[in-house]
Amino acid sequence: MITKTAAKLRYSHTVGFMSLQGGRGFGNPVDLAFDSDGVMYVVSRGGSDAEEMNPSKRVTKCTVGEQFLGEFSSGGQNDGQIMWPSSIAIDGEDRVYIGDEALHRVSVFDKEGNFLYRWGRQGNGEGEFDRPAGMIVDGDGNLLIADSLNHRIQQYTPTGEFISQWGSAGDGEGEFNMPWGVAADAAGNVYVVDWRNDRIQKFTADGKFVRVWGGSDADDGKFNRPAGLAVDDEGVLYVADWGNERVQALTQDGECLANLRGESGLSKWAHEYFTTNMDELEERERANLEPELVYPPGDELRQESAMVEKLFWGPTTVKIDAEGRVFVVDTARARVQVFAWPDSAH
């Protein structure tokens, strides 16, 4: 039984702002994870692949209250570098795993950002990837990775030894068309975001199909290129419905409990930036941040998100911390929006 509904979630605060040259802030963030101390690690995909943009590809460490703790990695193909990071996961020993679409590999770091080892290469065999996407640590401490263009889920030990796989290309039960996000619930069931099929599939821990949600639309319970998801301790799914510019909260029966469009205010880092750049702050205060415009038919949601600052613009990932707070990676606006229950504080 749902004892606290997602409809009661309230916007808490925002973490981050745009910074493509390192330091406080993010550059097109795509995923986040928490270590055993509750420190937040946000991985940024950055700008272009030009050498001068390499600092924008990085992992930022900070607290939920926006204390900047440092950063590590940068753009490149050498050990410890990343090019198109797609996911981040942290295990019980605080090893940090980063999946990389461009390099078709997983790189592993300690919690201080020191490179440890990596595995993977492009291909469709065991131990190979074709654009690895979402990644989680399962209940046994192993890695589950969505192997996007191979249309499968692969399981590995923390050192990169192949264990198992399931899935194939298609739109039937247990089949995928570019799987992306991965999540698990308290019972060990696995949830896979089936990106181009506009659906979520649920499996047992060993890959047996259980059920499916979704279909292509903007209605409640439907999706337009969903990207990531999280499952809370009551089994509620929080889905980053990327193409519909929202996060949907669904019960196990598919009932839509809430649609979040975003409520962002300025982050602490953004406030500090504007107080030292008063001319920009004055321009911002004169601007209409919620303009009433007529948007092109068929693209209203994306155009509205691009024009209204508080809304999600390209939400890619949802994560839930130990306190039950919901974190949404708001990629195009280089921030994380945090939602909490009424009795929570940050």
mmCIF file of C-alpha atoms in Angstrom:
data_model
loop_
_atom_site.group_PDB
_atom_site.id
_atom_site.type_symbol
_atom_site.label_atom_id
_atom_site.label_comp_id
_atom_site.label_asym_id
_atom_site.label_seq_id
_atom_site.Cartn_x
_atom_site.Cartn_y
_atom_site.Cartn_z
ATOM 1 C CA MET A 1 0.000 0.000 0.000
ATOM 2 C CA ILE A 2 1.282 3.488 -0.856
ATOM 3 C CA THR A 3 1.556 5.327 2.456
ATOM 4 C CA LYS A 4 3.064 8.546 1.151
ATOM 5 C CA THR A 5 2.165 9.580 -2.364
ATOM 6 C CA ALA A 6 4.443 11.229 -4.877
ATOM 7 C CA ALA A 7 1.830 13.988 -5.172
ATOM 8 C CA LYS A 8 3.049 15.296 -1.810
ATOM 9 C CA LEU A 9 6.604 15.797 -3.067
ATOM 10 C CA ARG A 10 7.605 19.446 -3.016
ATOM 11 C CA TYR A 11 10.441 21.279 -4.723
ATOM 12 C CA SER A 12 13.261 21.756 -2.224
ATOM 13 C CA HIS A 13 16.182 23.449 -3.962
ATOM 14 C CA THR A 14 18.538 23.374 -6.919
ATOM 15 C CA VAL A 15 22.173 22.290 -7.041
ATOM 16 C CA GLY A 16 24.540 23.615 -9.696
ATOM 17 C CA PHE A 17 24.723 25.929 -12.667
ATOM 18 C CA MET A 18 26.534 25.985 -16.013
ATOM 19 C CA SER A 19 30.336 25.797 -15.900
ATOM 20 C CA LEU A 20 32.146 24.372 -18.918
ATOM 21 C CA GLN A 21 35.674 25.039 -17.672
ATOM 22 C CA GLY A 22 35.652 23.185 -14.389
ATOM 23 C CA GLY A 23 35.144 24.373 -10.837
ATOM 24 C CA ARG A 24 31.757 24.775 -9.191
ATOM 25 C CA GLY A 25 28.991 23.858 -11.574
ATOM 26 C CA PHE A 26 28.238 21.295 -14.261
ATOM 27 C CA GLY A 27 28.543 21.040 -18.036
ATOM 28 C CA ASN A 28 25.630 19.104 -19.515
ATOM 29 C CA PRO A 29 25.308 16.704 -16.553
ATOM 30 C CA VAL A 30 23.877 13.274 -17.394
ATOM 31 C CA ASP A 31 23.858 11.240 -14.176
ATOM 32 C CA LEU A 32 24.621 11.290 -10.458
ATOM 33 C CA ALA A 33 25.312 8.892 -7.606
ATOM 34 C CA PHE A 34 25.902 9.011 -3.834
ATOM 35 C CA ASP A 35 28.739 7.504 -1.818
ATOM 36 C CA SER A 36 28.443 5.993 1.660
ATOM 37 C CA ASP A 37 28.754 9.446 3.259
ATOM 38 C CA GLY A 38 25.959 10.924 1.153
ATOM 39 C CA VAL A 39 28.371 12.918 -1.021
ATOM 40 C CA MET A 40 26.940 13.542 -4.491
ATOM 41 C CA TYR A 41 28.983 12.746 -7.614
ATOM 42 C CA VAL A 42 27.664 14.387 -10.790
ATOM 43 C CA VAL A 43 29.116 13.324 -14.137
ATOM 44 C CA SER A 44 29.105 15.938 -16.918
ATOM 45 C CA ARG A 45 29.268 15.154 -20.614
ATOM 46 C CA GLY A 46 30.528 18.657 -21.309
ATOM 47 C CA GLY A 47 30.672 20.588 -24.532
ATOM 48 C CA SER A 48 32.137 19.554 -27.871
ATOM 49 C CA ASP A 49 34.960 17.056 -28.287
ATOM 50 C CA ALA A 50 37.438 19.828 -29.113
ATOM 51 C CA GLU A 51 40.551 19.668 -26.936
ATOM 52 C CA GLU A 52 39.847 23.027 -25.324
ATOM 53 C CA MET A 53 36.537 21.629 -24.009
ATOM 54 C CA ASN A 54 38.136 18.651 -22.225
ATOM 55 C CA PRO A 55 37.789 20.287 -18.758
ATOM 56 C CA SER A 56 34.005 20.301 -19.214
ATOM 57 C CA LYS A 57 33.960 16.475 -19.182
ATOM 58 C CA ARG A 58 34.358 15.622 -15.526
ATOM 59 C CA VAL A 59 32.929 14.346 -12.252
ATOM 60 C CA THR A 60 31.962 16.980 -9.686
ATOM 61 C CA LYS A 61 31.816 16.121 -5.973
ATOM 62 C CA CYS A 62 29.543 18.196 -3.747
ATOM 63 C CA THR A 63 27.111 17.943 -0.888
ATOM 64 C CA VAL A 64 23.349 18.127 -1.315
ATOM 65 C CA GLY A 65 23.626 21.564 0.312
ATOM 66 C CA GLU A 66 26.036 22.703 -2.453
ATOM 67 C CA GLN A 67 29.379 22.564 -0.702
ATOM 68 C CA PHE A 68 31.890 22.042 -3.523
ATOM 69 C CA LEU A 69 34.292 19.213 -2.670
ATOM 70 C CA GLY A 70 36.335 18.928 -5.847
ATOM 71 C CA GLU A 71 36.317 17.247 -9.243
ATOM 72 C CA PHE A 72 38.180 14.593 -11.183
ATOM 73 C CA SER A 73 38.696 13.216 -14.687
ATOM 74 C CA SER A 74 38.669 15.185 -17.946
ATOM 75 C CA GLY A 75 38.060 14.663 -21.633
ATOM 76 C CA GLY A 76 40.340 12.220 -23.455
ATOM 77 C CA GLN A 77 40.983 8.573 -24.244
ATOM 78 C CA ASN A 78 43.736 7.754 -21.768
ATOM 79 C CA ASP A 79 43.310 5.892 -18.485
ATOM 80 C CA GLY A 80 41.165 7.970 -16.126
ATOM 81 C CA GLN A 81 39.712 10.106 -18.916
ATOM 82 C CA ILE A 82 36.193 10.173 -20.370
ATOM 83 C CA MET A 83 34.638 11.294 -23.652
ATOM 84 C CA TRP A 84 30.887 10.685 -23.712
ATOM 85 C CA PRO A 85 30.062 9.634 -20.145
ATOM 86 C CA SER A 86 26.585 8.168 -19.921
ATOM 87 C CA SER A 87 26.269 6.868 -16.356
ATOM 88 C CA ILE A 88 27.836 6.745 -12.906
ATOM 89 C CA ALA A 89 27.426 4.203 -10.097
ATOM 90 C CA ILE A 90 29.084 3.769 -6.686
ATOM 91 C CA ASP A 91 29.373 0.443 -4.871
ATOM 92 C CA GLY A 92 29.483 -0.454 -1.171
ATOM 93 C CA GLU A 93 33.251 0.079 -1.053
ATOM 94 C CA ASP A 94 32.870 3.544 -2.602
ATOM 95 C CA ARG A 95 34.391 2.576 -5.917
ATOM 96 C CA VAL A 96 33.104 4.914 -8.618
ATOM 97 C CA TYR A 97 32.164 3.423 -12.014
ATOM 98 C CA ILE A 98 31.658 5.579 -15.114
ATOM 99 C CA GLY A 99 30.175 4.221 -18.341
ATOM 100 C CA ASP A 100 31.410 5.833 -21.562
ATOM 101 C CA GLU A 101 29.444 5.681 -24.815
ATOM 102 C CA ALA A 102 32.243 6.891 -27.070
ATOM 103 C CA LEU A 103 34.999 4.714 -25.590
ATOM 104 C CA HIS A 104 32.745 1.670 -25.069
ATOM 105 C CA ARG A 105 34.146 1.020 -21.617
ATOM 106 C CA VAL A 106 33.716 1.352 -17.873
ATOM 107 C CA SER A 107 36.351 3.293 -15.928
ATOM 108 C CA VAL A 108 36.730 2.763 -12.177
ATOM 109 C CA PHE A 109 37.992 5.276 -9.590
ATOM 110 C CA ASP A 110 38.265 5.443 -5.815
ATOM 111 C CA LYS A 111 36.158 7.992 -3.932
ATOM 112 C CA GLU A 112 38.960 10.555 -4.125
ATOM 113 C CA GLY A 113 38.977 10.329 -7.907
ATOM 114 C CA ASN A 114 42.126 8.259 -8.347
ATOM 115 C CA PHE A 115 41.924 6.000 -11.401
ATOM 116 C CA LEU A 116 41.969 2.276 -10.560
ATOM 117 C CA TYR A 117 41.248 0.274 -13.714
ATOM 118 C CA ARG A 118 38.904 -0.062 -16.678
ATOM 119 C CA TRP A 119 37.322 -2.705 -18.849
ATOM 120 C CA GLY A 120 35.397 -3.046 -22.085
ATOM 121 C CA ARG A 121 35.843 -2.567 -25.823
ATOM 122 C CA GLN A 122 33.519 -2.139 -28.773
ATOM 123 C CA GLY A 123 31.781 -5.270 -30.003
ATOM 124 C CA ASN A 124 28.838 -7.563 -29.311
ATOM 125 C CA GLY A 125 30.519 -10.401 -27.440
ATOM 126 C CA GLU A 126 30.913 -11.032 -23.731
ATOM 127 C CA GLY A 127 32.827 -8.167 -22.130
ATOM 128 C CA GLU A 128 32.124 -5.909 -25.103
ATOM 129 C CA PHE A 129 29.814 -2.919 -25.516
ATOM 130 C CA ASP A 130 28.231 -0.823 -28.199
ATOM 131 C CA ARG A 131 27.451 2.450 -26.437
ATOM 132 C CA PRO A 132 26.971 1.442 -22.796
ATOM 133 C CA ALA A 133 24.261 3.527 -21.121
ATOM 134 C CA GLY A 134 22.632 3.221 -17.681
ATOM 135 C CA MET A 135 24.406 1.346 -14.895
ATOM 136 C CA ILE A 136 23.639 0.311 -11.315
ATOM 137 C CA VAL A 137 25.175 -1.797 -8.579
ATOM 138 C CA ASP A 138 22.859 -4.712 -7.771
ATOM 139 C CA GLY A 139 22.154 -6.294 -4.384
ATOM 140 C CA ASP A 140 25.128 -8.625 -4.732
ATOM 141 C CA GLY A 141 27.564 -5.822 -5.479
ATOM 142 C CA ASN A 142 27.768 -6.593 -9.195
ATOM 143 C CA LEU A 143 27.214 -4.143 -12.055
ATOM 144 C CA LEU A 144 24.152 -4.188 -14.329
ATOM 145 C CA ILE A 145 24.800 -2.219 -17.519
ATOM 146 C CA ALA A 146 22.440 -1.308 -20.354
ATOM 147 C CA ASP A 147 24.364 -2.132 -23.543
ATOM 148 C CA SER A 148 22.384 0.232 -25.706
ATOM 149 C CA LEU A 149 23.120 -0.613 -29.355
ATOM 150 C CA ASN A 150 23.498 -4.315 -28.530
ATOM 151 C CA HIS A 151 19.959 -4.154 -27.065
ATOM 152 C CA ARG A 152 20.790 -6.111 -23.925
ATOM 153 C CA ILE A 153 21.586 -5.925 -20.210
ATOM 154 C CA GLN A 154 24.974 -7.233 -19.095
ATOM 155 C CA GLN A 155 26.090 -8.175 -15.582
ATOM 156 C CA TYR A 156 29.707 -7.906 -14.395
ATOM 157 C CA THR A 157 31.716 -8.300 -11.226
ATOM 158 C CA PRO A 158 33.292 -5.117 -9.831
ATOM 159 C CA THR A 159 36.562 -6.034 -11.578
ATOM 160 C CA GLY A 160 34.904 -6.437 -14.960
ATOM 161 C CA GLU A 161 34.453 -10.203 -15.194
ATOM 162 C CA PHE A 162 31.411 -11.074 -17.300
ATOM 163 C CA ILE A 163 28.623 -12.918 -15.422
ATOM 164 C CA SER A 164 25.501 -12.957 -17.581
ATOM 165 C CA GLN A 165 23.326 -11.110 -20.071
ATOM 166 C CA TRP A 166 19.754 -10.960 -21.257
ATOM 167 C CA GLY A 167 17.729 -9.232 -23.940
ATOM 168 C CA SER A 168 17.793 -8.860 -27.728
ATOM 169 C CA ALA A 169 16.587 -6.391 -30.346
ATOM 170 C CA GLY A 170 12.822 -6.037 -30.772
ATOM 171 C CA ASP A 171 9.616 -4.806 -29.175
ATOM 172 C CA GLY A 172 8.339 -7.995 -27.560
ATOM 173 C CA GLU A 173 8.541 -9.004 -23.908
ATOM 174 C CA GLY A 174 12.154 -8.977 -22.779
ATOM 175 C CA GLU A 175 13.316 -7.326 -25.992
ATOM 176 C CA PHE A 176 14.786 -3.830 -26.289
ATOM 177 C CA ASN A 177 15.312 -1.010 -28.719
ATOM 178 C CA MET A 178 18.220 0.973 -27.261
ATOM 179 C CA PRO A 179 17.806 0.355 -23.518
ATOM 180 C CA TRP A 180 19.034 3.278 -21.440
ATOM 181 C CA GLY A 181 18.321 3.721 -17.736
ATOM 182 C CA VAL A 182 18.452 0.859 -15.205
ATOM 183 C CA ALA A 183 17.130 0.690 -11.637
ATOM 184 C CA ALA A 184 16.351 -1.922 -8.985
ATOM 185 C CA ASP A 185 13.852 -2.122 -6.137
ATOM 186 C CA ALA A 186 14.277 -3.365 -2.581
ATOM 187 C CA ALA A 187 13.367 -6.923 -3.615
ATOM 188 C CA GLY A 188 16.066 -6.995 -6.293
ATOM 189 C CA ASN A 189 13.748 -6.655 -9.287
ATOM 190 C CA VAL A 190 15.344 -4.832 -12.216
ATOM 191 C CA TYR A 191 13.686 -2.047 -14.220
ATOM 192 C CA VAL A 192 14.946 -1.115 -17.685
ATOM 193 C CA VAL A 193 14.116 2.042 -19.631
ATOM 194 C CA ASP A 194 13.455 0.805 -23.172
ATOM 195 C CA TRP A 195 14.230 4.119 -24.873
ATOM 196 C CA ARG A 196 13.069 3.774 -28.470
ATOM 197 C CA ASN A 197 10.149 1.532 -27.495
ATOM 198 C CA ASP A 198 8.890 4.263 -25.118
ATOM 199 C CA ARG A 199 8.346 1.889 -22.230
ATOM 200 C CA ILE A 200 9.656 0.530 -18.942
ATOM 201 C CA GLN A 201 10.165 -3.215 -18.491
ATOM 202 C CA LYS A 202 10.429 -5.012 -15.164
ATOM 203 C CA PHE A 203 12.457 -8.206 -14.646
ATOM 204 C CA THR A 204 13.418 -10.505 -11.819
ATOM 205 C CA ALA A 205 17.002 -10.297 -10.618
ATOM 206 C CA ASP A 206 17.991 -13.076 -13.048
ATOM 207 C CA GLY A 207 16.369 -11.417 -16.064
ATOM 208 C CA LYS A 208 12.929 -13.059 -16.277
ATOM 209 C CA PHE A 209 10.282 -10.716 -17.687
ATOM 210 C CA VAL A 210 7.605 -9.549 -15.199
ATOM 211 C CA ARG A 211 5.619 -6.704 -16.732
ATOM 212 C CA VAL A 212 5.731 -3.541 -18.834
ATOM 213 C CA TRP A 213 4.484 0.048 -18.581
ATOM 214 C CA GLY A 214 4.174 2.760 -21.196
ATOM 215 C CA GLY A 215 3.630 3.363 -24.872
ATOM 216 C CA SER A 216 4.276 6.388 -27.081
ATOM 217 C CA ASP A 217 2.307 9.490 -26.077
ATOM 218 C CA ALA A 218 2.213 12.486 -23.737
ATOM 219 C CA ASP A 219 -0.701 11.103 -21.706
ATOM 220 C CA ASP A 220 -0.284 9.922 -18.129
ATOM 221 C CA GLY A 221 1.534 6.613 -18.022
ATOM 222 C CA LYS A 222 2.914 7.064 -21.547
ATOM 223 C CA PHE A 223 6.386 8.182 -22.580
ATOM 224 C CA ASN A 224 8.363 9.979 -25.237
ATOM 225 C CA ARG A 225 11.923 8.663 -25.181
ATOM 226 C CA PRO A 226 12.240 7.986 -21.442
ATOM 227 C CA ALA A 227 15.843 8.149 -20.250
ATOM 228 C CA GLY A 228 16.212 7.179 -16.585
ATOM 229 C CA LEU A 229 14.277 6.052 -13.542
ATOM 230 C CA ALA A 230 14.427 5.303 -9.847
ATOM 231 C CA VAL A 231 12.214 3.148 -7.610
ATOM 232 C CA ASP A 232 11.466 4.154 -4.020
ATOM 233 C CA ASP A 233 11.026 1.900 -0.996
ATOM 234 C CA GLU A 234 7.274 1.609 -1.676
ATOM 235 C CA GLY A 235 7.749 0.521 -5.276
ATOM 236 C CA VAL A 236 6.809 3.854 -6.868
ATOM 237 C CA LEU A 237 8.597 4.469 -10.182
ATOM 238 C CA TYR A 238 9.994 7.939 -10.924
ATOM 239 C CA VAL A 239 10.635 8.131 -14.671
ATOM 240 C CA ALA A 240 12.620 10.843 -16.448
ATOM 241 C CA ASP A 241 10.317 11.202 -19.446
ATOM 242 C CA TRP A 242 12.905 13.054 -21.518
ATOM 243 C CA GLY A 243 10.886 13.817 -24.651
ATOM 244 C CA ASN A 244 7.869 14.963 -22.616
ATOM 245 C CA GLU A 245 10.062 17.215 -20.415
ATOM 246 C CA ARG A 246 8.766 15.789 -17.161
ATOM 247 C CA VAL A 247 9.189 13.217 -14.417
ATOM 248 C CA GLN A 248 6.270 10.842 -13.940
ATOM 249 C CA ALA A 249 5.604 8.972 -10.706
ATOM 250 C CA LEU A 250 3.805 5.668 -11.311
ATOM 251 C CA THR A 251 2.539 2.903 -9.065
ATOM 252 C CA GLN A 252 3.269 -0.732 -9.825
ATOM 253 C CA ASP A 253 -0.201 -0.863 -11.386
ATOM 254 C CA GLY A 254 0.658 1.995 -13.727
ATOM 255 C CA GLU A 255 -1.424 4.668 -11.967
ATOM 256 C CA CYS A 256 0.111 8.110 -12.414
ATOM 257 C CA LEU A 257 0.557 9.726 -8.998
ATOM 258 C CA ALA A 258 2.252 12.900 -10.160
ATOM 259 C CA ASN A 259 3.718 14.735 -13.137
ATOM 260 C CA LEU A 260 6.630 16.986 -12.240
ATOM 261 C CA ARG A 261 7.582 19.657 -14.802
ATOM 262 C CA GLY A 262 10.220 21.413 -12.674
ATOM 263 C CA GLU A 263 10.108 24.320 -10.217
ATOM 264 C CA SER A 264 13.724 25.459 -10.111
ATOM 265 C CA GLY A 265 14.929 28.618 -8.477
ATOM 266 C CA LEU A 266 18.520 29.828 -8.486
ATOM 267 C CA SER A 267 21.061 27.572 -6.835
ATOM 268 C CA LYS A 268 23.414 28.765 -4.121
ATOM 269 C CA TRP A 269 26.283 28.763 -6.626
ATOM 270 C CA ALA A 270 24.227 30.803 -9.089
ATOM 271 C CA HIS A 271 23.333 33.329 -6.369
ATOM 272 C CA GLU A 272 27.012 33.737 -5.508
ATOM 273 C CA TYR A 273 27.867 34.234 -9.168
ATOM 274 C CA PHE A 274 25.252 36.950 -9.650
ATOM 275 C CA THR A 275 26.257 38.843 -6.495
ATOM 276 C CA THR A 276 29.701 39.328 -8.028
ATOM 277 C CA ASN A 277 28.279 40.143 -11.471
ATOM 278 C CA MET A 278 25.653 42.752 -10.629
ATOM 279 C CA ASP A 279 25.130 43.897 -14.213
ATOM 280 C CA GLU A 280 23.987 40.394 -15.152
ATOM 281 C CA LEU A 281 21.802 40.206 -12.054
ATOM 282 C CA GLU A 282 20.104 43.470 -13.020
ATOM 283 C CA GLU A 283 19.433 42.162 -16.524
ATOM 284 C CA ARG A 284 18.014 38.966 -15.056
ATOM 285 C CA GLU A 285 15.685 40.873 -12.738
ATOM 286 C CA ARG A 286 14.324 42.834 -15.704
ATOM 287 C CA ALA A 287 13.762 39.711 -17.789
ATOM 288 C CA ASN A 288 10.472 37.823 -18.073
ATOM 289 C CA LEU A 289 11.454 34.307 -17.000
ATOM 290 C CA GLU A 290 7.991 32.879 -17.736
ATOM 291 C CA PRO A 291 6.985 34.362 -21.106
ATOM 292 C CA GLU A 292 3.581 33.541 -22.583
ATOM 293 C CA LEU A 293 4.347 32.434 -26.128
ATOM 294 C CA VAL A 294 2.730 30.449 -28.901
ATOM 295 C CA TYR A 295 4.848 27.393 -29.585
ATOM 296 C CA PRO A 296 5.059 25.382 -32.838
ATOM 297 C CA PRO A 297 2.501 22.539 -32.949
ATOM 298 C CA GLY A 298 4.006 19.193 -31.985
ATOM 299 C CA ASP A 299 6.964 20.732 -30.179
ATOM 300 C CA GLU A 300 5.202 22.717 -27.478
ATOM 301 C CA LEU A 301 6.733 20.950 -24.476
ATOM 302 C CA ARG A 302 10.344 21.267 -25.610
ATOM 303 C CA GLN A 303 9.910 24.878 -26.699
ATOM 304 C CA GLU A 304 8.233 25.785 -23.420
ATOM 305 C CA SER A 305 11.030 24.148 -21.435
ATOM 306 C CA ALA A 306 13.603 26.047 -23.471
ATOM 307 C CA MET A 307 11.904 29.387 -22.722
ATOM 308 C CA VAL A 308 10.754 28.980 -19.090
ATOM 309 C CA GLU A 309 13.725 28.792 -16.760
ATOM 310 C CA LYS A 310 12.153 26.915 -13.853
ATOM 311 C CA LEU A 311 11.063 23.929 -15.985
ATOM 312 C CA PHE A 312 13.004 20.766 -16.730
ATOM 313 C CA TRP A 313 14.825 20.930 -20.048
ATOM 314 C CA GLY A 314 16.045 17.498 -21.035
ATOM 315 C CA PRO A 315 15.688 15.524 -17.766
ATOM 316 C CA THR A 316 17.893 12.446 -18.097
ATOM 317 C CA THR A 317 18.133 10.787 -14.701
ATOM 318 C CA VAL A 318 16.234 10.388 -11.436
ATOM 319 C CA LYS A 319 17.921 9.226 -8.234
ATOM 320 C CA ILE A 320 16.631 8.812 -4.670
ATOM 321 C CA ASP A 321 18.895 9.292 -1.644
ATOM 322 C CA ALA A 322 18.798 7.629 1.779
ATOM 323 C CA GLU A 323 16.362 10.267 3.038
ATOM 324 C CA GLY A 324 13.907 9.610 0.214
ATOM 325 C CA ARG A 325 14.602 12.884 -1.577
ATOM 326 C CA VAL A 326 14.198 12.798 -5.360
ATOM 327 C CA PHE A 327 16.999 14.230 -7.522
ATOM 328 C CA VAL A 328 16.396 15.067 -11.179
ATOM 329 C CA VAL A 329 19.355 15.703 -13.487
ATOM 330 C CA ASP A 330 18.232 18.664 -15.599
ATOM 331 C CA THR A 331 20.772 18.332 -18.394
ATOM 332 C CA ALA A 332 20.214 21.295 -20.699
ATOM 333 C CA ARG A 333 20.142 23.734 -17.765
ATOM 334 C CA ALA A 334 23.220 22.212 -16.085
ATOM 335 C CA ARG A 335 21.593 21.636 -12.713
ATOM 336 C CA VAL A 336 19.970 19.116 -10.397
ATOM 337 C CA GLN A 337 16.481 19.837 -9.078
ATOM 338 C CA VAL A 338 15.772 18.328 -5.656
ATOM 339 C CA PHE A 339 12.298 17.364 -4.406
ATOM 340 C CA ALA A 340 11.538 16.367 -0.827
ATOM 341 C CA TRP A 341 8.727 15.380 1.485
ATOM 342 C CA PRO A 342 7.201 18.207 3.565
ATOM 343 C CA ASP A 343 9.056 17.156 6.735
ATOM 344 C CA SER A 344 12.476 16.928 5.003
ATOM 345 C CA ALA A 345 15.157 19.582 5.063
ATOM 346 C CA HIS A 346 18.425 19.947 3.187
#
